[in-house]
Short mmCIF file of C-alpha atoms in Angstrom, two decimals:
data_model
loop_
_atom_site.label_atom_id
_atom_site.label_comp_id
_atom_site.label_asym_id
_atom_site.label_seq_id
_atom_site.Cartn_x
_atom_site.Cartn_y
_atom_site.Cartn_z
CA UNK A 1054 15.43 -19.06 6.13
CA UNK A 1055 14.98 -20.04 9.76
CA UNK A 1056 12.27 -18.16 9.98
CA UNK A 1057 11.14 -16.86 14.01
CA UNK A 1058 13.19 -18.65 16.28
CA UNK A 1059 12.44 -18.89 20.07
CA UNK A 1060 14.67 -19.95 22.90
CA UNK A 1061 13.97 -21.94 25.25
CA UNK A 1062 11.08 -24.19 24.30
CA UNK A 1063 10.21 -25.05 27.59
CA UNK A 1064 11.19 -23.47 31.43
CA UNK A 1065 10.40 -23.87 34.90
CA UNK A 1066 11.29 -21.41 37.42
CA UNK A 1067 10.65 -20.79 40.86
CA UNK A 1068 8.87 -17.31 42.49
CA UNK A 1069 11.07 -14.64 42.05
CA UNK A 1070 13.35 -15.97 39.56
CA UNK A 1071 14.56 -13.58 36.62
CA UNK A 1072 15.32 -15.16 32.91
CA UNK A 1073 15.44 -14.02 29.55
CA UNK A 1074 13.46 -15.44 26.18
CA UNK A 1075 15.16 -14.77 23.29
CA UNK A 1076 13.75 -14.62 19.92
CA UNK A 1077 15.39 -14.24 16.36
CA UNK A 1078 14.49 -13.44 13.01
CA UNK A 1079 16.27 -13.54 9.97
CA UNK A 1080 13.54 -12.06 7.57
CA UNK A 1081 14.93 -8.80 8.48
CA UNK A 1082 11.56 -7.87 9.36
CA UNK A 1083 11.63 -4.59 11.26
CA UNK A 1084 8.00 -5.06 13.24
CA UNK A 1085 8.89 -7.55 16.13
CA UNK A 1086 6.81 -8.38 19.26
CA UNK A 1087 5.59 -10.66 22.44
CA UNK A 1088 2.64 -12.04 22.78
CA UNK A 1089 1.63 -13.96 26.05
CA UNK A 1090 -1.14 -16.97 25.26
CA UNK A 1091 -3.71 -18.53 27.85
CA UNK A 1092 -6.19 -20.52 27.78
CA UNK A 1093 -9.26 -18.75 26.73
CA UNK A 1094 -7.56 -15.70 26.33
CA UNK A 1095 -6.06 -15.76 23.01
CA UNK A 1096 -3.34 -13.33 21.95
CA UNK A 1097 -2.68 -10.59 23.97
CA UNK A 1098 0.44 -7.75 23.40
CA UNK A 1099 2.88 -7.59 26.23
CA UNK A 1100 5.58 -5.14 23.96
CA UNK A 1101 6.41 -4.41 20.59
CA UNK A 1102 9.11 -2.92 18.21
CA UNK A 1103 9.04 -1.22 15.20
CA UNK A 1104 12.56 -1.50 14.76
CA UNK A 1105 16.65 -1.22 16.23
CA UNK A 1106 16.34 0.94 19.68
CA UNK A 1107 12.58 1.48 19.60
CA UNK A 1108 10.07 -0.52 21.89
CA UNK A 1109 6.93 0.14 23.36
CA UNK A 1110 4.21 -1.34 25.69
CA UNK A 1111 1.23 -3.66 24.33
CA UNK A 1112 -1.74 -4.47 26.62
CA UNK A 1113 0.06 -6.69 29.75
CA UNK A 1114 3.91 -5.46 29.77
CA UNK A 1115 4.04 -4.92 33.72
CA UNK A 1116 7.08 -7.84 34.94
CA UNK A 1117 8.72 -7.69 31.65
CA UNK A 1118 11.05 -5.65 29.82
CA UNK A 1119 12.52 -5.99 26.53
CA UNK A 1120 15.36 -3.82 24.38
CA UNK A 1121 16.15 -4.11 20.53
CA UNK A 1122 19.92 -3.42 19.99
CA UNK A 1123 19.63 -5.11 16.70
CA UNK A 1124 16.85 -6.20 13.97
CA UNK A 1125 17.66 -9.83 14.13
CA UNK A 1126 17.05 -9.98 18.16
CA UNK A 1127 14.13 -9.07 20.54
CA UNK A 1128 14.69 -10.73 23.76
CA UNK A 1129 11.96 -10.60 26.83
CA UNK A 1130 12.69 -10.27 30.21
CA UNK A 1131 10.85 -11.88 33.30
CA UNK A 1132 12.79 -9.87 36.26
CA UNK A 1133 10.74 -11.20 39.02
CA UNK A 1134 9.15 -14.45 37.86
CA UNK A 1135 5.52 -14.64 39.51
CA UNK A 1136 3.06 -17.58 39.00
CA UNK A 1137 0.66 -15.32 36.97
CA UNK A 1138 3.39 -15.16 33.91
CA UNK A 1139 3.17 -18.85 34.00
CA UNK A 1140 1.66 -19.20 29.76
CA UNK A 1141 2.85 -19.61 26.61
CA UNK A 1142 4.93 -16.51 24.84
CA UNK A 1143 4.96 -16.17 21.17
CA UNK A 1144 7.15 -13.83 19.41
CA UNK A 1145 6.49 -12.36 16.26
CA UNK A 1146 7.84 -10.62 13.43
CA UNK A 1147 6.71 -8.73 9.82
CA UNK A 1148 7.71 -6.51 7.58
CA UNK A 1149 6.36 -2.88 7.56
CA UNK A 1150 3.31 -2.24 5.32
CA UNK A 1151 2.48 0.92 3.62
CA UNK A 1152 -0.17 1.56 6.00
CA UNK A 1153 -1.63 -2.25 6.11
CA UNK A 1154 -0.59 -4.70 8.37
CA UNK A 1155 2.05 -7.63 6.52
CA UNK A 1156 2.05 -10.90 7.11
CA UNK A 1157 2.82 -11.61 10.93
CA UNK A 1158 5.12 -14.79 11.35
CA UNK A 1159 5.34 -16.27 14.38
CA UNK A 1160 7.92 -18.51 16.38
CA UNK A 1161 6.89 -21.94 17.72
CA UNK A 1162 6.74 -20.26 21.43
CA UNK A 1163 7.96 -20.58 24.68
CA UNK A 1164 6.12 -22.80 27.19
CA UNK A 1165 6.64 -21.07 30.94
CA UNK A 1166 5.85 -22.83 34.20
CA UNK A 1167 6.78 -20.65 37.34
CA UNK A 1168 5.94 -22.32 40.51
CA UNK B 883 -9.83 0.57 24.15
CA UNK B 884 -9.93 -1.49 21.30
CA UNK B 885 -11.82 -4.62 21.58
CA UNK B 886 -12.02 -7.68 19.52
CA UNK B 887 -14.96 -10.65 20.52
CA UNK B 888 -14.94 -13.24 18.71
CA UNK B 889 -17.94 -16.14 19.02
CA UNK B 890 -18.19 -19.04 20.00
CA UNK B 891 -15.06 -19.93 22.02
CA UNK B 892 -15.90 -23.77 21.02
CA UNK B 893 -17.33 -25.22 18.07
CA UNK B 894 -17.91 -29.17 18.08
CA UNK B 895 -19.27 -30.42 14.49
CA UNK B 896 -19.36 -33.83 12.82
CA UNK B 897 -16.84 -34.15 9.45
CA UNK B 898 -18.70 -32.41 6.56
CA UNK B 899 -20.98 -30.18 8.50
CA UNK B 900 -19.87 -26.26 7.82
CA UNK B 901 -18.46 -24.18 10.62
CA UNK B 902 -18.39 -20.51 10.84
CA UNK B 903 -16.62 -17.87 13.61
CA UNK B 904 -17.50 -13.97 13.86
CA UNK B 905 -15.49 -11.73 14.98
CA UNK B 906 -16.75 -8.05 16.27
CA UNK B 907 -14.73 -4.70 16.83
CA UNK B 908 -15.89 -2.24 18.97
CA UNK B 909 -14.29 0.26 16.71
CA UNK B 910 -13.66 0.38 13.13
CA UNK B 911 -10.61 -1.15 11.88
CA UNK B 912 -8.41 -0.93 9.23
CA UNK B 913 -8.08 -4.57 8.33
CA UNK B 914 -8.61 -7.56 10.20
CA UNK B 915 -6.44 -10.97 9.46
CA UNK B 916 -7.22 -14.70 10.59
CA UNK B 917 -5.16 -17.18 12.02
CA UNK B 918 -5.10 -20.59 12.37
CA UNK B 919 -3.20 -22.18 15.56
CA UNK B 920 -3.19 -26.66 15.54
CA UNK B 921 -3.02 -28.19 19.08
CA UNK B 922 0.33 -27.51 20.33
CA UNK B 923 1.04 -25.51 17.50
CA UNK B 924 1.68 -21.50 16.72
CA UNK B 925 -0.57 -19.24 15.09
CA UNK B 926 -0.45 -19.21 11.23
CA UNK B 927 -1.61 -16.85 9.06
CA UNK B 928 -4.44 -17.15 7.27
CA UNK B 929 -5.30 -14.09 5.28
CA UNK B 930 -5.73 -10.28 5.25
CA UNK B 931 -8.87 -8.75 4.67
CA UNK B 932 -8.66 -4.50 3.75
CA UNK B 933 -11.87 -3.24 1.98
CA UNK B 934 -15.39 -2.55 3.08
CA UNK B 935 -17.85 -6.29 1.90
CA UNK B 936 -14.47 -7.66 0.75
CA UNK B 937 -15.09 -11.24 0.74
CA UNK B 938 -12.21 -13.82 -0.17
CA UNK B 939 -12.19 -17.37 -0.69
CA UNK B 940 -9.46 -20.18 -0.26
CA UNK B 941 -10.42 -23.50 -1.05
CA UNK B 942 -13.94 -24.28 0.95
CA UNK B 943 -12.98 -21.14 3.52
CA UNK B 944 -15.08 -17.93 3.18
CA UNK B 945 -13.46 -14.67 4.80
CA UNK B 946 -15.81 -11.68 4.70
CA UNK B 947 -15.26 -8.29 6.48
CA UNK B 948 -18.53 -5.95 7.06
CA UNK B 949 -19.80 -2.85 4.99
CA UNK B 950 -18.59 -1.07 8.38
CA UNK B 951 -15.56 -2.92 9.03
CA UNK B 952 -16.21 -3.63 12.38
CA UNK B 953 -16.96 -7.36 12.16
CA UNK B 954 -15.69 -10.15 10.06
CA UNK B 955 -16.37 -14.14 9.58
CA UNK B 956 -14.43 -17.17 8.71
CA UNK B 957 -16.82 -19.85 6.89
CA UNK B 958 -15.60 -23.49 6.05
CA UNK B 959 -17.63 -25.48 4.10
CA UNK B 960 -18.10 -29.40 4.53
CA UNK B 961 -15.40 -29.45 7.67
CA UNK B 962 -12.75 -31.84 7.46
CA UNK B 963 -10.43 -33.60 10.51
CA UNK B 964 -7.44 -31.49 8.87
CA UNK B 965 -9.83 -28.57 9.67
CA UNK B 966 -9.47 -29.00 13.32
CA UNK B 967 -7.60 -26.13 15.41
CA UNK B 968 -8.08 -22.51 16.93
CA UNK B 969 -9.25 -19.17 14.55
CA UNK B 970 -8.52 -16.46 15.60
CA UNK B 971 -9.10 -13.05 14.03
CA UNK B 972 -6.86 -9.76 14.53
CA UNK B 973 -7.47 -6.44 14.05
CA UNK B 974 -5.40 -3.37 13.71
CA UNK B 975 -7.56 -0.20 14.84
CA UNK B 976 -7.73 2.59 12.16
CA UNK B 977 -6.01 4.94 14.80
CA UNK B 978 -3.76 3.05 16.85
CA UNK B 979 0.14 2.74 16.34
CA UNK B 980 1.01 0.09 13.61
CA UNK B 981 2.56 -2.13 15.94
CA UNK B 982 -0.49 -2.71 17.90
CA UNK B 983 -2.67 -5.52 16.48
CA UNK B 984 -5.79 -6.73 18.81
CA UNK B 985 -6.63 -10.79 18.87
CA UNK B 986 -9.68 -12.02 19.53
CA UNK B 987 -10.08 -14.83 22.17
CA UNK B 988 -10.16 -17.08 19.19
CA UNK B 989 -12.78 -20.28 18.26
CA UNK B 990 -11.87 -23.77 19.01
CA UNK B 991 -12.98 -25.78 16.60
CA UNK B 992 -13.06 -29.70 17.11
CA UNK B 993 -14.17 -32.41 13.86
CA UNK B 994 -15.58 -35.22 14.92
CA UNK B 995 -14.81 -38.26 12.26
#
C-alpha cells in the first residue's frame, strides 16, 4: 500500500491564482481531511469527509473548497490564492471507529508559497 | 469551542535528561492521541489513549490521560537524539462530529548530544 499520497510536493503561485491539491488513499479509509500547518500553530481543520459525496467545514475552510466523488480522492481547492494560505497542507485519512477515533495516517504534505 | 493547549511550545534538554509535554482541554474529551512530526517530516501517530487514569507505556514514553479526561501528558525518559521532533496531542470532543479532531499547538522538542 501507498499509503496517503499528496500532489504536488511543493508550489508557488502568485495572488489570485487558483490550483488544486490532490490527495489519495488506497486504505479505503472512509474519514479523509485537510489540515493547514504553521509555524506555531500546529494542526488546524480546514474540511473533512466522512465519506463519497459528504464534506464539511473544519476550523479555517474560508478560500478553499473540496468535493469527494470517490473514497480514494479528496482534492482541495485554493480558488483565489492569497498570501495568508501560504503553509504546509497535510491530508489525512482513517478508518471509521465504533465511536473512537482510528488511527489517522497522514500524507507527506504539500509545501505552498503564494507570493 | 473546543480548545486544546498544549505546554511548552519548546523544550531544549541535554541527551538523557527526561522530557515531558501536557496537554489541556477545555472540555472533556473522548480520547486524546499523540503524534510525533521529525523536521521536515509529517505527523505520525503515536498512540490512543480512551479511559479515565489510563496510562500506557512504549519503550521509555509514558502517555497518561486525567481522572477527568481533560488533560493528558507524554513522558520520555533518559531523551535520546532519535527523540528529537514535534508532539503533538489531539483530541476528539465527547460531542462534536467524528470527523472533527482538535490539535494542540504541539511541543518542540530539541536533544542536545
Amino acid at each position: 500500500n501507498a499509503g496517503v499520497t499528496q500532489t504536488p510536493k511543493f508550489q508557488v503561485l502568485k495572488t489570485g491564482q487558483s490550483m488544486t491539491l490532490q490527495c489519495a488513499q488506497d486504505m479505503n479509509h472512509e474519514y479523509m481531511s485537510w489540515y493547514r500547518q504553521d509555524p506555531g500553530m500546529g494542526l488546524r481543520l480546514i474540511h473533512y469527509s466522512v465519506g463519497a459525496g459528504i464534506t464539511d467545514q473544519g476550523e479555517v475552510p474560508n478560500g478553499y473548497n473540496v468535493s469527494r466523488s470517490t473514497t480514494e480522492d479528496f482534492p482541495l481547492r485554493l480558488l483565489s490564492a492569497a498570501p495568508s494560505q501560504t503553509s504546509v497542507y497535510f491530508c489525512a485519512s482513517r478508518r471509521p471507529g465504533q465511536g473512537l477515533w482510528e488511527t489517522q495516517y497522514f500524507g507527506p504534505g504539500t509545501r505552498l508559497l503564494v507570493l | 469551542g473546543q480548545q486544546v493547549m498544549q505546554i511548552p511550545q519548546y523544550q531544549h534538554v541535554q541527551e538523557g535528561e527526561d522530557f515531558t509535554t501536557y496537554c489541556n482541554s477545555s472540555t472533556t474529551l473522548s480520547n486524546i492521541q499523540w503524534y510525533k512530526q521529525r523536521p521536515g517530516g509529517h505527523p505520525v501517530f503515536l498512540i490512543q489513549l480512551v479511559k479515565s487514569g489510563e496510562v500506557k507505556k512504549q519503550k521509555r514514553l509514558t502517555f497518561q490521560f486525567g481522572e477527568a479526561k481533560k488533560n493528558s501528558s507524554l513522558h520520555i525518559t533518559a531523551t535520546q537524539t532519535t527523540d528529537v521532533g514535534t508532539y503533538f496531542c489531539a483530541g476528539n470532543d465527547r460531542g462534536s462530529t467524528l470527523g472533527r479532531l482538535y490539535f494542540g499547538r504541539g511541543t518542540q522538542l530539541t536533544v542536545w548530544p
